[in-house]
Short mmCIF file of C-alpha atoms in Angstrom, two decimals:
data_model
loop_
_atom_site.label_atom_id
_atom_site.label_comp_id
_atom_site.label_asym_id
_atom_site.label_seq_id
_atom_site.Cartn_x
_atom_site.Cartn_y
_atom_site.Cartn_z
CA MET A 1 13.47 -5.81 -8.98
CA ILE A 2 16.22 -5.66 -6.35
CA LEU A 3 17.63 -3.09 -4.33
CA GLU A 4 21.50 -3.41 -4.31
CA ARG A 5 22.37 -0.16 -2.32
CA LEU A 6 20.53 2.45 -0.16
CA ASN A 7 21.43 5.61 0.98
CA ILE A 8 19.51 7.69 3.44
CA LEU A 9 20.48 11.61 4.38
CA ASN A 10 18.51 13.14 6.81
CA TYR A 11 15.04 11.02 6.78
CA LYS A 12 13.18 10.84 10.07
CA SER A 13 15.39 9.73 12.70
CA ILE A 14 18.04 8.47 10.33
CA HIS A 15 20.88 10.86 10.14
CA GLU A 16 22.88 8.93 7.47
CA ALA A 17 23.23 5.89 6.38
CA SER A 18 24.62 3.97 3.29
CA LEU A 19 23.74 0.04 3.12
CA ALA A 20 24.96 -2.57 0.70
CA LEU A 21 21.61 -5.29 0.40
CA SER A 22 21.53 -9.05 0.18
CA PRO A 23 19.61 -9.61 -3.13
CA LYS A 24 17.33 -12.16 -0.71
CA ILE A 25 16.75 -11.41 2.77
CA ASN A 26 17.71 -8.36 5.05
CA CYS A 27 16.98 -8.27 8.91
CA PHE A 28 17.10 -5.42 10.66
CA ILE A 29 17.23 -5.62 14.74
CA GLY A 30 16.37 -3.17 17.22
CA HIS A 31 14.29 -1.99 20.05
CA ASN A 32 10.86 -0.08 19.61
CA GLY A 33 11.78 3.65 18.53
CA ALA A 34 15.44 2.53 17.40
CA GLY A 35 14.56 3.65 13.84
CA LYS A 36 13.64 0.18 12.09
CA THR A 37 10.63 1.44 10.40
CA ASN A 38 11.98 4.41 9.13
CA LEU A 39 14.34 2.48 7.54
CA LEU A 40 11.36 0.44 5.57
CA ASP A 41 9.46 4.04 4.99
CA ALA A 42 12.68 5.28 3.30
CA VAL A 43 12.43 2.09 0.73
CA TYR A 44 8.69 2.68 0.46
CA TYR A 45 9.06 6.47 -0.40
CA LEU A 46 11.75 5.47 -3.30
CA SER A 47 8.71 2.94 -4.84
CA PHE A 48 5.74 5.53 -4.17
CA CYS A 49 7.38 8.97 -4.29
CA ARG A 50 5.56 9.46 -0.67
CA SER A 51 5.90 8.01 2.86
CA ALA A 52 3.72 4.84 3.88
CA PHE A 53 2.55 6.90 6.93
CA THR A 54 2.03 10.64 6.10
CA THR A 55 1.37 13.04 3.14
CA ILE A 56 3.58 15.68 4.61
CA ASP A 57 6.66 15.77 3.21
CA SER A 58 7.93 18.62 5.36
CA GLN A 59 7.44 15.56 8.27
CA LEU A 60 9.83 13.41 7.40
CA VAL A 61 12.92 15.89 7.33
CA ASN A 62 15.18 14.73 10.47
CA HIS A 63 14.37 17.74 13.49
CA ASP A 64 18.10 18.99 13.02
CA ALA A 65 18.42 19.32 9.37
CA ASP A 66 16.85 21.16 6.23
CA PHE A 67 16.41 18.51 3.64
CA PHE A 68 16.52 15.00 3.29
CA VAL A 69 17.97 12.88 0.22
CA LEU A 70 17.11 9.23 -0.40
CA GLU A 71 19.06 7.10 -3.36
CA GLY A 72 18.52 3.77 -4.39
CA SER A 73 20.57 1.69 -6.59
CA TYR A 74 18.17 -1.12 -8.07
CA LEU A 75 18.91 -3.99 -10.52
CA SER A 76 16.05 -5.10 -12.63
CA ASP A 77 14.53 -8.76 -13.31
CA ASN A 78 16.31 -7.98 -16.82
CA GLY A 79 19.57 -7.10 -15.06
CA GLU A 80 19.77 -3.53 -15.83
CA ALA A 81 20.56 -1.18 -13.33
CA GLU A 82 18.17 1.76 -12.40
CA GLN A 83 19.18 4.50 -10.19
CA VAL A 84 16.36 6.35 -8.26
CA TYR A 85 16.72 9.67 -6.29
CA CYS A 86 14.80 11.77 -3.83
CA GLY A 87 15.82 15.30 -2.42
CA LEU A 88 13.49 17.68 -0.69
CA LYS A 89 14.57 20.83 1.08
CA ARG A 90 11.86 22.64 3.43
CA GLY A 91 9.99 24.92 1.86
CA THR A 92 10.38 23.77 -1.44
CA LYS A 93 9.05 21.03 -4.27
CA LYS A 94 10.75 17.78 -4.16
CA HIS A 95 12.94 16.15 -6.63
CA PHE A 96 12.41 12.92 -8.23
CA LYS A 97 14.66 11.35 -10.44
CA ARG A 98 15.12 8.25 -12.65
CA ASN A 99 18.66 7.82 -13.97
CA LYS A 100 19.06 11.16 -13.36
CA LYS A 101 16.32 12.64 -15.20
CA GLU A 102 13.63 14.11 -13.23
CA TYR A 103 10.04 13.39 -13.81
CA LYS A 104 7.49 15.66 -15.15
CA ARG A 105 4.69 13.70 -13.01
CA LEU A 106 5.47 11.11 -10.11
CA SER A 107 2.46 8.90 -11.29
CA GLN A 108 4.91 7.95 -13.97
CA HIS A 109 7.18 6.40 -11.42
CA ILE A 110 4.41 4.51 -9.57
CA GLY A 111 4.95 0.86 -10.52
CA LEU A 112 8.77 0.71 -11.78
CA ILE A 113 9.67 -0.77 -8.18
CA PRO A 114 6.37 -2.91 -7.27
CA LEU A 115 6.34 -2.87 -3.53
CA ILE A 116 4.19 -4.68 -0.54
CA PHE A 117 5.00 -3.27 2.66
CA VAL A 118 3.42 -5.29 5.76
CA SER A 119 2.99 -3.23 9.01
CA PRO A 120 1.09 -3.46 12.42
CA SER A 121 -0.78 -0.53 11.19
CA ASP A 122 -2.24 -3.02 8.78
CA THR A 123 -4.92 -3.68 11.29
CA PHE A 124 -6.69 -0.75 10.20
CA LEU A 125 -7.63 -2.64 6.95
CA ILE A 126 -10.05 -4.49 9.57
CA GLU A 127 -10.38 -1.98 12.21
CA GLY A 128 -10.66 1.56 10.18
CA GLY A 129 -13.27 2.92 7.87
CA SER A 130 -13.64 1.88 4.41
CA GLU A 131 -11.33 4.49 3.19
CA GLU A 132 -8.35 2.43 4.42
CA ARG A 133 -9.73 -0.62 2.38
CA ARG A 134 -10.10 1.65 -0.58
CA HIS A 135 -6.61 2.48 -0.45
CA PHE A 136 -5.55 -0.95 -0.26
CA MET A 137 -7.40 -1.73 -3.34
CA ASP A 138 -5.95 1.86 -5.08
CA VAL A 139 -2.09 1.11 -4.17
CA ALA A 140 -2.00 -2.27 -5.34
CA ILE A 141 -3.91 -1.89 -8.87
CA ALA A 142 -2.12 1.21 -9.25
CA GLN A 143 1.19 -0.87 -9.41
CA TYR A 144 0.35 -2.54 -12.57
CA ASP A 145 -2.34 -0.46 -14.15
CA ASN A 146 -0.85 3.43 -15.49
CA THR A 147 -4.64 4.21 -16.44
CA TYR A 148 -6.01 3.50 -12.97
CA ILE A 149 -4.68 6.44 -11.06
CA ASP A 150 -5.72 8.93 -13.68
CA ALA A 151 -9.16 7.71 -13.90
CA LEU A 152 -9.42 7.68 -10.24
CA ASN A 153 -7.93 11.04 -9.94
CA ARG A 154 -10.49 12.60 -12.55
CA TYR A 155 -13.48 11.23 -10.63
CA ASN A 156 -12.21 12.48 -7.45
CA LYS A 157 -12.33 15.63 -9.49
CA ALA A 158 -15.82 15.44 -10.39
CA LEU A 159 -16.74 14.28 -7.01
CA GLN A 160 -15.29 17.33 -5.40
CA GLN A 161 -16.95 20.04 -7.98
CA ARG A 162 -20.34 18.08 -8.02
CA ASN A 163 -19.83 18.40 -3.78
CA THR A 164 -19.16 22.09 -4.43
CA LEU A 165 -22.50 22.62 -6.16
CA LEU A 166 -24.77 20.52 -3.35
CA LYS A 167 -23.01 22.97 -1.02
CA MET A 168 -24.98 26.08 -2.62
CA GLU A 169 -27.26 27.86 -0.74
CA ASP A 170 -29.10 29.11 -3.93
CA GLU A 171 -30.15 26.67 -6.34
CA PRO A 172 -27.13 25.04 -8.47
CA ASP A 173 -27.10 25.18 -12.01
CA MET A 174 -28.42 21.63 -12.84
CA GLU A 175 -26.65 21.51 -16.56
CA LEU A 176 -23.39 21.75 -14.82
CA MET A 177 -24.68 19.49 -12.15
CA LYS A 178 -25.28 16.53 -14.81
CA ILE A 179 -21.55 17.30 -16.34
CA TRP A 180 -20.12 16.31 -13.68
CA GLU A 181 -22.30 13.38 -12.80
CA GLU A 182 -21.84 12.06 -15.83
CA GLN A 183 -18.22 12.22 -15.87
CA MET A 184 -18.47 10.71 -12.16
CA ALA A 185 -20.19 7.78 -13.78
CA VAL A 186 -17.64 7.39 -16.82
CA GLU A 187 -14.75 7.26 -14.62
CA GLY A 188 -16.55 5.67 -11.67
CA GLU A 189 -17.34 2.58 -13.54
CA THR A 190 -13.84 2.50 -15.26
CA VAL A 191 -12.34 2.24 -11.38
CA PHE A 192 -15.03 -0.25 -10.37
CA LYS A 193 -13.93 -2.61 -13.17
CA LYS A 194 -10.86 -2.48 -12.57
CA ARG A 195 -11.28 -2.87 -8.54
CA GLU A 196 -13.79 -5.79 -9.24
CA ALA A 197 -11.41 -7.54 -11.52
CA PHE A 198 -8.50 -7.01 -8.81
CA VAL A 199 -10.46 -8.42 -5.72
CA GLU A 200 -12.12 -11.22 -8.18
CA ALA A 201 -8.38 -12.52 -8.80
CA LEU A 202 -7.19 -11.77 -5.27
CA ILE A 203 -9.47 -13.73 -3.28
CA PRO A 204 -8.61 -17.53 -3.94
CA VAL A 205 -4.86 -16.56 -3.26
CA PHE A 206 -6.18 -14.90 -0.07
CA GLN A 207 -7.85 -17.67 1.29
CA HIS A 208 -5.56 -19.89 0.27
CA ILE A 209 -2.53 -18.35 1.94
CA TYR A 210 -4.86 -17.57 5.12
CA GLN A 211 -5.44 -21.33 5.42
CA THR A 212 -2.09 -21.92 5.08
CA ILE A 213 -1.48 -19.76 8.21
CA SER A 214 -3.98 -21.18 10.09
CA ASP A 215 -3.40 -24.36 9.47
CA ASP A 216 -6.93 -25.15 7.75
CA ARG A 217 -8.31 -23.98 11.19
CA GLU A 218 -10.26 -20.97 10.47
CA GLN A 219 -12.44 -19.97 7.30
CA VAL A 220 -12.28 -16.31 5.86
CA SER A 221 -14.37 -14.26 3.00
CA LEU A 222 -13.48 -11.45 1.15
CA ALA A 223 -16.11 -9.79 -0.68
CA TYR A 224 -16.24 -6.39 -2.91
CA VAL A 225 -19.26 -4.16 -2.37
CA SER A 226 -20.00 -1.04 -4.69
CA HIS A 227 -22.86 1.08 -5.24
CA CYS A 228 -21.89 0.06 -9.13
CA GLN A 229 -23.64 -2.91 -8.45
CA ARG A 230 -26.91 -1.51 -8.08
CA GLY A 231 -27.32 -0.69 -11.69
CA SER A 232 -26.02 2.52 -14.07
CA LEU A 233 -23.74 4.44 -11.74
CA LEU A 234 -25.13 7.43 -13.47
CA ASP A 235 -28.81 6.53 -12.34
CA VAL A 236 -27.85 5.51 -9.04
CA ILE A 237 -26.06 9.01 -8.79
CA GLN A 238 -28.92 11.10 -9.79
CA ARG A 239 -31.33 8.71 -7.86
CA ASP A 240 -31.03 10.61 -4.82
CA ARG A 241 -29.57 13.98 -5.92
CA SER A 242 -32.50 15.74 -3.49
CA LYS A 243 -30.80 13.76 -0.32
CA ASP A 244 -27.65 14.84 -1.40
CA ARG A 245 -28.33 18.68 -1.44
CA ILE A 246 -29.90 18.31 1.94
CA MET A 247 -26.60 16.45 3.38
CA GLY A 248 -24.20 18.57 1.07
CA PHE A 249 -22.11 15.86 -0.08
CA SER A 250 -22.57 13.01 -2.53
CA LEU A 251 -23.90 10.03 -0.56
CA HIS A 252 -23.28 7.39 -3.67
CA GLY A 253 -20.49 6.42 -5.83
CA ILE A 254 -17.13 4.45 -6.00
CA HIS A 255 -15.54 6.81 -3.34
CA ARG A 256 -18.24 4.42 -0.85
CA ASP A 257 -16.60 1.24 -2.02
CA ASP A 258 -15.99 -1.23 0.68
CA LEU A 259 -14.17 -4.65 1.19
CA GLU A 260 -16.30 -6.96 3.54
CA MET A 261 -14.26 -9.03 5.75
CA MET A 262 -15.54 -11.88 7.00
CA GLN A 263 -14.37 -15.07 9.44
CA GLY A 264 -16.80 -17.79 9.79
CA GLY A 265 -19.66 -15.59 8.47
CA PHE A 266 -19.16 -13.11 10.74
CA PRO A 267 -17.28 -9.55 10.47
CA MET A 268 -13.63 -9.64 11.40
CA LYS A 269 -13.83 -6.14 12.95
CA ARG A 270 -16.42 -8.08 15.89
CA GLU A 271 -15.06 -11.72 15.95
CA GLY A 272 -11.34 -11.70 15.26
CA SER A 273 -8.46 -12.04 17.90
CA GLN A 274 -5.72 -9.96 17.60
CA GLY A 275 -3.81 -12.91 16.11
CA GLN A 276 -6.26 -13.54 13.64
CA ASN A 277 -6.56 -10.08 12.77
CA LYS A 278 -3.13 -9.58 12.05
CA SER A 279 -3.31 -13.41 10.42
CA TYR A 280 -5.91 -12.21 7.82
CA VAL A 281 -3.90 -8.62 6.96
CA ILE A 282 -0.98 -10.50 6.35
CA ALA A 283 -2.62 -13.02 4.15
CA LEU A 284 -3.95 -9.99 2.47
CA LYS A 285 -0.90 -8.62 1.72
CA LEU A 286 1.01 -11.72 1.05
CA ALA A 287 -2.10 -12.36 -1.84
CA GLN A 288 -1.37 -8.85 -3.49
CA PHE A 289 2.28 -9.26 -3.48
CA SER A 290 1.47 -12.76 -5.53
CA PHE A 291 -0.71 -11.10 -7.77
CA LEU A 292 1.13 -8.17 -8.59
CA ARG A 293 4.00 -10.47 -9.59
CA GLN A 294 2.11 -12.38 -12.03
CA SER A 295 0.33 -9.00 -13.40
CA GLY A 296 1.64 -5.93 -15.43
CA ARG A 297 5.06 -5.67 -15.93
CA ARG A 298 5.74 -8.78 -14.12
CA VAL A 299 8.24 -7.70 -12.18
CA MET A 300 9.12 -9.27 -8.81
CA PRO A 301 8.03 -6.75 -5.93
CA LEU A 302 10.33 -6.24 -2.92
CA LEU A 303 8.25 -7.31 0.20
CA LEU A 304 8.77 -5.37 3.51
CA LEU A 305 7.52 -7.04 6.78
CA ASP A 306 7.58 -4.71 9.53
CA ASP A 307 7.49 -6.45 13.07
CA ILE A 308 5.04 -9.11 11.91
CA PHE A 309 5.63 -11.46 14.45
CA ASP A 310 4.03 -9.57 17.54
CA LYS A 311 0.58 -10.92 18.67
CA LEU A 312 1.15 -14.40 16.70
CA ASP A 313 1.72 -17.60 18.40
CA ALA A 314 4.88 -19.60 17.48
CA GLN A 315 2.84 -21.89 15.06
CA ARG A 316 1.72 -19.19 12.87
CA VAL A 317 4.77 -17.55 12.84
CA ALA A 318 6.68 -20.56 11.62
CA ARG A 319 3.94 -21.13 9.04
CA ILE A 320 4.79 -17.16 7.93
CA VAL A 321 8.20 -17.89 7.83
CA ASN A 322 8.04 -21.15 5.83
CA LEU A 323 5.62 -19.30 3.31
CA VAL A 324 7.95 -16.11 2.48
CA ALA A 325 11.45 -18.17 2.80
CA THR A 326 10.87 -19.49 -0.53
CA GLU A 327 11.66 -18.98 -4.28
CA ASP A 328 8.06 -17.46 -4.53
CA TYR A 329 9.57 -14.19 -2.89
CA GLY A 330 12.01 -12.10 -3.97
CA GLN A 331 14.44 -9.57 -1.73
CA ILE A 332 13.05 -8.88 1.82
CA PHE A 333 13.39 -6.42 4.35
CA ILE A 334 12.58 -7.69 7.81
CA THR A 335 12.35 -5.85 11.03
CA ASP A 336 12.28 -7.04 14.73
CA THR A 337 12.89 -6.84 18.11
CA ASN A 338 13.50 -10.23 18.98
CA ARG A 339 16.46 -11.82 17.29
CA ASP A 340 15.24 -15.49 17.95
CA HIS A 341 12.35 -15.18 15.28
CA LEU A 342 14.96 -13.81 12.48
CA ASP A 343 17.37 -16.63 13.72
CA GLN A 344 14.21 -19.19 12.63
CA LEU A 345 13.64 -17.29 9.57
CA LEU A 346 17.26 -17.39 8.47
CA LEU A 347 17.42 -21.22 9.64
CA HIS A 348 14.69 -22.14 7.16
CA ALA A 349 15.99 -20.21 4.15
CA ASP A 350 18.90 -21.38 2.26
CA PHE A 351 19.59 -17.75 0.70
CA ASP A 352 21.73 -15.09 0.97
CA HIS A 353 21.14 -12.69 3.87
CA ARG A 354 22.45 -9.72 6.03
CA LEU A 355 21.86 -8.65 9.47
CA PHE A 356 21.67 -5.09 10.46
CA HIS A 357 21.44 -3.50 13.87
CA VAL A 358 19.34 -0.50 14.61
CA ALA A 359 19.82 1.89 17.74
CA ASP A 360 19.07 5.74 17.89
CA GLY A 361 18.77 5.76 13.89
CA ASP A 362 22.30 4.94 13.43
CA ILE A 363 22.33 1.20 11.10
CA THR A 364 25.35 -1.09 11.62
CA SER A 365 26.25 -4.43 10.06
#
């Protein structure tokens, strides 16, 4: 998929922009706070119907405006034109359209324009709680499996209902409790199998990319951890129901799943340097890119690289540049404050490219 033209009106710090984009490499240079990340977030929004940084859409409207509009003109891998529009006015429901036809459910759009966003905040995958790592899996799988989000939503609804019963002061209706537990088990095991298959396929690609970035000097591992690995999820959920009643919430289930991230047999969270942590998450995201490209509809994803060279030594930067500046990757959006990094990227890439300057929300070529 290629984004040929992007129109932005009142999105965060960007008052107005209309950009004709390169089908391969688009570089955005500017100081910190200039609006580079906001531009990438607008591209992300057109793929996922939401921002990469907040679920509150009203926070995305420019402070001096009452609405925002995003429009993307895409060219599919089959050469078909796709028009995507999103408009939001403060206090009202957002409108999301494909080829001028509004979606009944936003979930119908997810996966049409696969996208990988690599940003400085990705270090939360290592430093943050398990919810960050579950979100990583969820975003990846939802882009090639249309049934995944529905199963996850049904699980979360059943979990919420069970937690409500667990919080009751009086003894809850046990028949109702069993109904929600059974639904948690059915939907949870569906989600587990999809996550398990995703991680199993991701690991060898991830390790290969990390070895390339580190020049084979470091050994890393990735493992999926889930309560479903203990046996029947229904048995696991019901086994500690009395403890759940004391706590007031469900202690077991796929809402507690995690990814174990290690380097040299020790947790990345404890042992990894800033450069090693950043290399780890970049390798994860690039592996995710490769996986998406080979899965589902086999559509070439967009790749968004936000300030990825910060905290990396020159050798790792050069290896990452050599990785992404190949035909294995499609259209790339890359931001940096350092023109030298981008010049190095373009020097190694015999591809069409365009260079944009970003300052105070204004974007010029």
